CSV table of C-alpha atoms in Angstrom, one decimal:
chain,number,residue,atom,x,y,z
A,1,UNK,CA,21.3,19.6,9.7
A,2,UNK,CA,22.4,16.4,11.3
A,3,UNK,CA,21.1,17.5,14.7
A,4,UNK,CA,17.7,18.3,13.1
A,5,UNK,CA,17.5,14.9,11.5
A,6,UNK,CA,18.3,13.2,14.7
A,7,UNK,CA,15.8,15.3,16.6
A,8,UNK,CA,13.2,14.3,14.0
A,9,UNK,CA,13.5,10.7,15.2
A,10,UNK,CA,13.0,11.5,18.9
A,11,UNK,CA,9.2,11.9,18.9
A,12,UNK,CA,8.5,8.8,16.8
A,13,UNK,CA,10.9,6.8,18.9
A,14,UNK,CA,9.4,7.9,22.1
A,15,UNK,CA,5.9,7.2,20.8
A,16,UNK,CA,6.9,3.6,19.7
A,17,UNK,CA,8.6,2.9,23.0
A,18,UNK,CA,5.7,4.2,25.1
A,19,UNK,CA,3.2,2.2,23.0
A,20,UNK,CA,5.3,-1.0,23.3
A,21,UNK,CA,5.6,-0.4,27.1
A,22,UNK,CA,1.9,0.1,27.5
A,23,UNK,CA,1.2,-3.0,25.4
A,24,UNK,CA,3.6,-5.1,27.5
A,25,UNK,CA,2.0,-3.8,30.7
A,26,UNK,CA,-1.5,-4.6,29.6
A,27,UNK,CA,-0.6,-8.2,28.7
A,28,UNK,CA,1.3,-8.7,31.9
A,29,UNK,CA,-1.2,-7.1,34.3
A,30,UNK,CA,-4.3,-8.6,32.8
A,31,UNK,CA,-2.7,-11.9,32.0
A,32,UNK,CA,-4.0,-11.9,28.4
A,33,UNK,CA,-3.8,-15.2,26.6
A,34,UNK,CA,-1.0,-15.4,24.1
A,35,UNK,CA,-3.3,-16.1,21.1
A,36,UNK,CA,-5.4,-13.1,21.9
A,37,UNK,CA,-2.5,-10.7,22.4
A,38,UNK,CA,1.2,-11.5,22.8
A,39,UNK,CA,3.6,-9.3,24.7
A,40,UNK,CA,6.1,-7.4,22.6
A,41,UNK,CA,9.0,-9.1,24.4
A,42,UNK,CA,7.7,-12.5,23.4
A,43,UNK,CA,7.1,-11.4,19.8
A,44,UNK,CA,10.7,-10.2,19.7
A,45,UNK,CA,11.9,-13.5,21.1
A,46,UNK,CA,10.0,-15.4,18.4
A,47,UNK,CA,11.4,-13.1,15.7
A,48,UNK,CA,14.9,-13.5,17.1
A,49,UNK,CA,14.6,-17.3,17.2
A,50,UNK,CA,14.0,-17.7,13.4
A,51,UNK,CA,14.7,-14.4,11.7
A,52,UNK,CA,15.4,-16.0,8.3
A,53,UNK,CA,11.9,-17.5,8.2
A,54,UNK,CA,10.2,-14.2,8.7
A,55,UNK,CA,12.6,-12.4,6.4
A,56,UNK,CA,12.0,-14.8,3.5
A,57,UNK,CA,8.3,-14.7,3.9
A,58,UNK,CA,8.4,-10.9,4.1
A,59,UNK,CA,10.2,-10.8,0.8
A,60,UNK,CA,7.4,-12.9,-0.8
A,61,UNK,CA,4.6,-10.7,0.6
A,62,UNK,CA,6.5,-7.6,-0.4
A,63,UNK,CA,6.8,-8.9,-4.0
A,64,UNK,CA,3.1,-9.7,-4.1
A,65,UNK,CA,2.3,-6.2,-2.9
A,66,UNK,CA,4.8,-4.4,-5.2
A,67,UNK,CA,3.6,-6.3,-8.4
A,68,UNK,CA,-0.1,-5.6,-7.5
A,69,UNK,CA,0.5,-1.9,-6.8
A,70,UNK,CA,2.5,-1.4,-10.0
A,71,UNK,CA,-0.3,-3.0,-12.1
A,72,UNK,CA,-2.9,-0.9,-10.2
A,73,UNK,CA,-1.0,2.3,-10.8
A,74,UNK,CA,-0.5,1.7,-14.5
A,75,UNK,CA,-4.2,0.8,-15.0
A,76,UNK,CA,-5.3,3.8,-12.9
A,77,UNK,CA,-3.2,6.2,-15.0
A,78,UNK,CA,-5.0,5.0,-18.1
A,79,UNK,CA,-8.5,5.1,-16.5
A,80,UNK,CA,-7.8,8.3,-14.7
A,81,UNK,CA,-6.6,10.1,-17.9
A,82,UNK,CA,-9.9,9.2,-19.6
A,83,UNK,CA,-12.0,10.3,-16.6
A,84,UNK,CA,-10.1,13.6,-16.3
A,85,UNK,CA,-10.7,14.4,-19.9
A,86,UNK,CA,-14.4,13.8,-20.0
A,87,UNK,CA,-16.7,14.8,-17.1
A,88,UNK,CA,-19.5,12.4,-18.2
A,89,UNK,CA,-17.1,9.4,-18.1
A,90,UNK,CA,-15.8,10.6,-14.7
A,91,UNK,CA,-19.4,10.9,-13.2
A,92,UNK,CA,-20.3,7.4,-14.7
A,93,UNK,CA,-17.1,5.7,-13.4
A,94,UNK,CA,-17.0,7.2,-9.9
A,95,UNK,CA,-19.9,5.1,-8.4
A,96,UNK,CA,-18.2,1.9,-9.6
A,97,UNK,CA,-14.9,2.9,-8.0
A,98,UNK,CA,-16.7,3.8,-4.8
A,99,UNK,CA,-18.5,0.5,-4.8
A,100,UNK,CA,-15.2,-1.4,-5.2
A,101,UNK,CA,-13.7,0.7,-2.4
A,102,UNK,CA,-16.4,0.2,0.2
A,103,UNK,CA,-17.2,-3.4,-0.5
A,104,UNK,CA,-15.6,-5.7,2.1
A,105,UNK,CA,-13.0,-7.4,-0.1
A,106,UNK,CA,-12.3,-10.1,2.5
A,107,UNK,CA,-15.7,-11.5,1.8
A,108,UNK,CA,-14.9,-12.4,-1.8
A,109,UNK,CA,-11.3,-13.4,-1.6
A,110,UNK,CA,-12.4,-17.1,-1.7
A,111,UNK,CA,-14.4,-16.4,-4.9
A,112,UNK,CA,-11.3,-14.8,-6.6
A,113,UNK,CA,-9.2,-17.8,-5.6
A,114,UNK,CA,-11.8,-20.1,-7.1
A,115,UNK,CA,-11.8,-18.1,-10.2
A,116,UNK,CA,-8.0,-17.7,-10.7
A,117,UNK,CA,-6.8,-20.8,-8.9
A,118,UNK,CA,-4.4,-21.2,-6.1
A,119,UNK,CA,-1.0,-19.5,-6.1
A,120,UNK,CA,0.2,-16.0,-6.8
A,121,UNK,CA,-2.4,-14.9,-9.4
A,122,UNK,CA,-5.3,-14.3,-7.0
A,123,UNK,CA,-3.0,-12.6,-4.5
A,124,UNK,CA,-1.6,-10.1,-7.0
A,125,UNK,CA,-5.1,-9.6,-8.4
A,126,UNK,CA,-6.5,-8.7,-5.0
A,127,UNK,CA,-3.7,-6.2,-4.3
A,128,UNK,CA,-4.3,-4.5,-7.6
A,129,UNK,CA,-8.1,-4.6,-7.4
A,130,UNK,CA,-8.4,-3.2,-3.9
A,131,UNK,CA,-5.9,-0.4,-4.5
A,132,UNK,CA,-7.2,0.6,-7.9
A,133,UNK,CA,-9.9,3.0,-6.7
A,134,UNK,CA,-7.6,4.9,-4.4
A,135,UNK,CA,-4.9,5.4,-7.1
A,136,UNK,CA,-7.6,6.4,-9.7
A,137,UNK,CA,-9.1,9.1,-7.5
A,138,UNK,CA,-5.6,10.4,-6.9
A,139,UNK,CA,-4.8,10.4,-10.6
A,140,UNK,CA,-8.0,12.1,-11.6
A,141,UNK,CA,-7.8,14.8,-8.9
A,142,UNK,CA,-4.1,15.5,-9.8
A,143,UNK,CA,-4.7,15.7,-13.5
A,144,UNK,CA,-7.6,18.0,-13.2
A,145,UNK,CA,-5.4,20.3,-11.0
A,146,UNK,CA,-3.1,21.0,-13.9
A,147,UNK,CA,-2.4,24.8,-14.4
A,148,UNK,CA,-5.2,26.3,-16.5
A,149,UNK,CA,-3.0,28.8,-18.3
A,150,UNK,CA,-0.6,26.0,-19.3
A,151,UNK,CA,-3.5,23.9,-20.5
A,152,UNK,CA,-4.6,26.8,-22.7
A,153,UNK,CA,-1.0,27.1,-24.1
A,154,UNK,CA,-1.1,23.4,-25.0
A,155,UNK,CA,-4.5,23.8,-26.6
A,156,UNK,CA,-3.3,26.9,-28.6
A,157,UNK,CA,-0.5,24.9,-30.2
A,158,UNK,CA,-2.8,21.9,-30.9
A,159,UNK,CA,-0.6,19.6,-28.8
A,160,UNK,CA,-1.2,15.9,-29.1
A,161,UNK,CA,-3.2,14.2,-26.4
A,162,UNK,CA,-0.2,12.0,-25.4
A,163,UNK,CA,2.0,15.2,-25.0
A,164,UNK,CA,-0.7,16.8,-22.9
A,165,UNK,CA,-0.8,13.6,-20.8
A,166,UNK,CA,2.9,13.1,-20.2
A,167,UNK,CA,4.1,16.7,-20.2
A,168,UNK,CA,1.2,18.4,-18.3
A,169,UNK,CA,-1.4,16.2,-16.7
A,170,UNK,CA,0.7,13.4,-15.3
A,171,UNK,CA,3.4,15.7,-13.8
A,172,UNK,CA,0.7,17.7,-12.2
A,173,UNK,CA,-0.8,14.6,-10.7
A,174,UNK,CA,2.5,13.4,-9.1
A,175,UNK,CA,1.9,15.0,-5.6
A,176,UNK,CA,-1.6,13.5,-5.5
A,177,UNK,CA,-0.4,10.1,-6.7
A,178,UNK,CA,2.2,9.9,-4.0
A,179,UNK,CA,-0.3,10.9,-1.3
A,180,UNK,CA,-2.7,8.2,-2.4
A,181,UNK,CA,0.1,5.7,-2.8
A,182,UNK,CA,0.5,5.6,1.0
A,183,UNK,CA,-3.1,4.5,1.4
A,184,UNK,CA,-3.0,2.2,-1.5
A,185,UNK,CA,0.1,0.5,-0.1
A,186,UNK,CA,-1.6,0.0,3.3
A,187,UNK,CA,-4.7,-1.5,1.7
A,188,UNK,CA,-2.6,-3.6,-0.7
A,189,UNK,CA,-0.5,-5.0,2.1
A,190,UNK,CA,-3.5,-6.1,4.0
A,191,UNK,CA,-5.0,-7.7,0.8
A,192,UNK,CA,-1.7,-9.5,0.2
A,193,UNK,CA,-1.6,-10.9,3.8
A,194,UNK,CA,-5.2,-12.2,3.8
A,195,UNK,CA,-5.1,-13.4,0.2
A,196,UNK,CA,-1.9,-15.5,0.8
A,197,UNK,CA,-3.8,-17.4,3.5
A,198,UNK,CA,-6.9,-17.9,1.3
A,199,UNK,CA,-4.9,-18.9,-1.7
A,200,UNK,CA,-3.2,-21.7,0.1
A,201,UNK,CA,0.2,-20.2,-0.8
A,202,UNK,CA,3.2,-22.0,0.6
A,203,UNK,CA,5.1,-18.8,1.2
A,204,UNK,CA,4.3,-15.3,2.4
A,205,UNK,CA,3.5,-13.8,5.8
A,206,UNK,CA,-0.2,-14.4,5.3
A,207,UNK,CA,0.3,-18.1,4.6
A,208,UNK,CA,2.6,-18.4,7.6
A,209,UNK,CA,0.0,-16.6,9.8
A,210,UNK,CA,-2.8,-18.9,8.6
A,211,UNK,CA,-0.8,-22.0,9.4
A,212,UNK,CA,0.0,-20.6,12.8
A,213,UNK,CA,-3.6,-19.8,13.5
A,214,UNK,CA,-4.7,-23.3,12.5
A,215,UNK,CA,-2.2,-24.8,15.0
A,216,UNK,CA,-3.0,-22.3,17.7
A,217,UNK,CA,0.6,-21.0,17.5
A,218,UNK,CA,0.2,-17.5,19.0
A,219,UNK,CA,3.9,-16.5,18.9
A,220,UNK,CA,4.3,-17.2,15.2
A,221,UNK,CA,1.0,-15.6,14.3
A,222,UNK,CA,1.8,-12.3,16.1
A,223,UNK,CA,5.3,-12.4,14.7
A,224,UNK,CA,3.9,-12.4,11.2
A,225,UNK,CA,1.6,-9.5,12.1
A,226,UNK,CA,4.4,-7.4,13.5
A,227,UNK,CA,6.6,-8.3,10.5
A,228,UNK,CA,3.8,-7.2,8.1
A,229,UNK,CA,3.6,-3.9,10.0
A,230,UNK,CA,7.4,-3.5,9.7
A,231,UNK,CA,7.1,-4.2,6.0
A,232,UNK,CA,4.5,-1.5,5.7
A,233,UNK,CA,6.8,1.1,7.5
A,234,UNK,CA,9.6,0.2,5.1
A,235,UNK,CA,7.2,0.7,2.1
A,236,UNK,CA,6.2,4.1,3.4
A,237,UNK,CA,9.8,5.1,3.7
A,238,UNK,CA,10.5,4.0,0.2
A,239,UNK,CA,7.5,5.9,-1.1
A,240,UNK,CA,8.7,9.0,0.7
A,241,UNK,CA,12.2,8.7,-0.7
A,242,UNK,CA,10.9,8.3,-4.3
A,243,UNK,CA,8.5,11.2,-3.8
A,244,UNK,CA,11.3,13.5,-2.8
A,245,UNK,CA,13.4,12.5,-5.7
A,246,UNK,CA,10.6,12.7,-8.3
A,247,UNK,CA,9.2,16.0,-7.1
A,248,UNK,CA,12.7,17.5,-7.0
A,249,UNK,CA,13.2,16.4,-10.6
A,250,UNK,CA,9.8,17.7,-11.6
A,251,UNK,CA,10.5,21.1,-10.2
A,252,UNK,CA,13.9,21.2,-11.9
A,253,UNK,CA,12.3,20.6,-15.3
A,254,UNK,CA,10.1,23.7,-15.1
């Protein structure tokens, strides 16, 4: 088993190393300006010079993303439950969710900041708002996939709606929710980064990146980008770990 686990890291590691090597070569060969594209070796040096700075700001961005995603998931479960139980409501709501999903949210970040004021509120709102459609579609699709025979059993005993939701529909939606959570997290992380810069926040990777861009500080800017990417990878790992535990528990309860 240990050998298989180790072998499972070989391909991703090779891919990352080759990608970094190609990136380094392109920057060196074509003498790309640092602000346009910085070599991985220089980004690593910047991160190594002030690791505490990037770690602290990553914690802030991670907190913004986590709070926003939790709010989005809770709201999507409520909205999705209603949509899954009534086809008319589902058909009426879907276009609105699609509209939210396809609208370039970067364009209205400033309006949200003007509405909610500077600070954390608009950042969390943007994370929750942008990830809501993805979570909702996952919830609806998962709830509607609940086993038909089990649904008939619940109906035959006149089960309460809340029991049907928490004992049947929501457990059935878990795989779909975890799948969409990966996309929601990616979108939410991007929203957190850009919103931190727009909200004039004093902390967060987005705020640090905006200050670096204002002062033409390429190394710090690219270091915030790489740190954000690393934060996303950690988030994906956490989601995968929670998914394995939750689905194992769900299967054990059958």
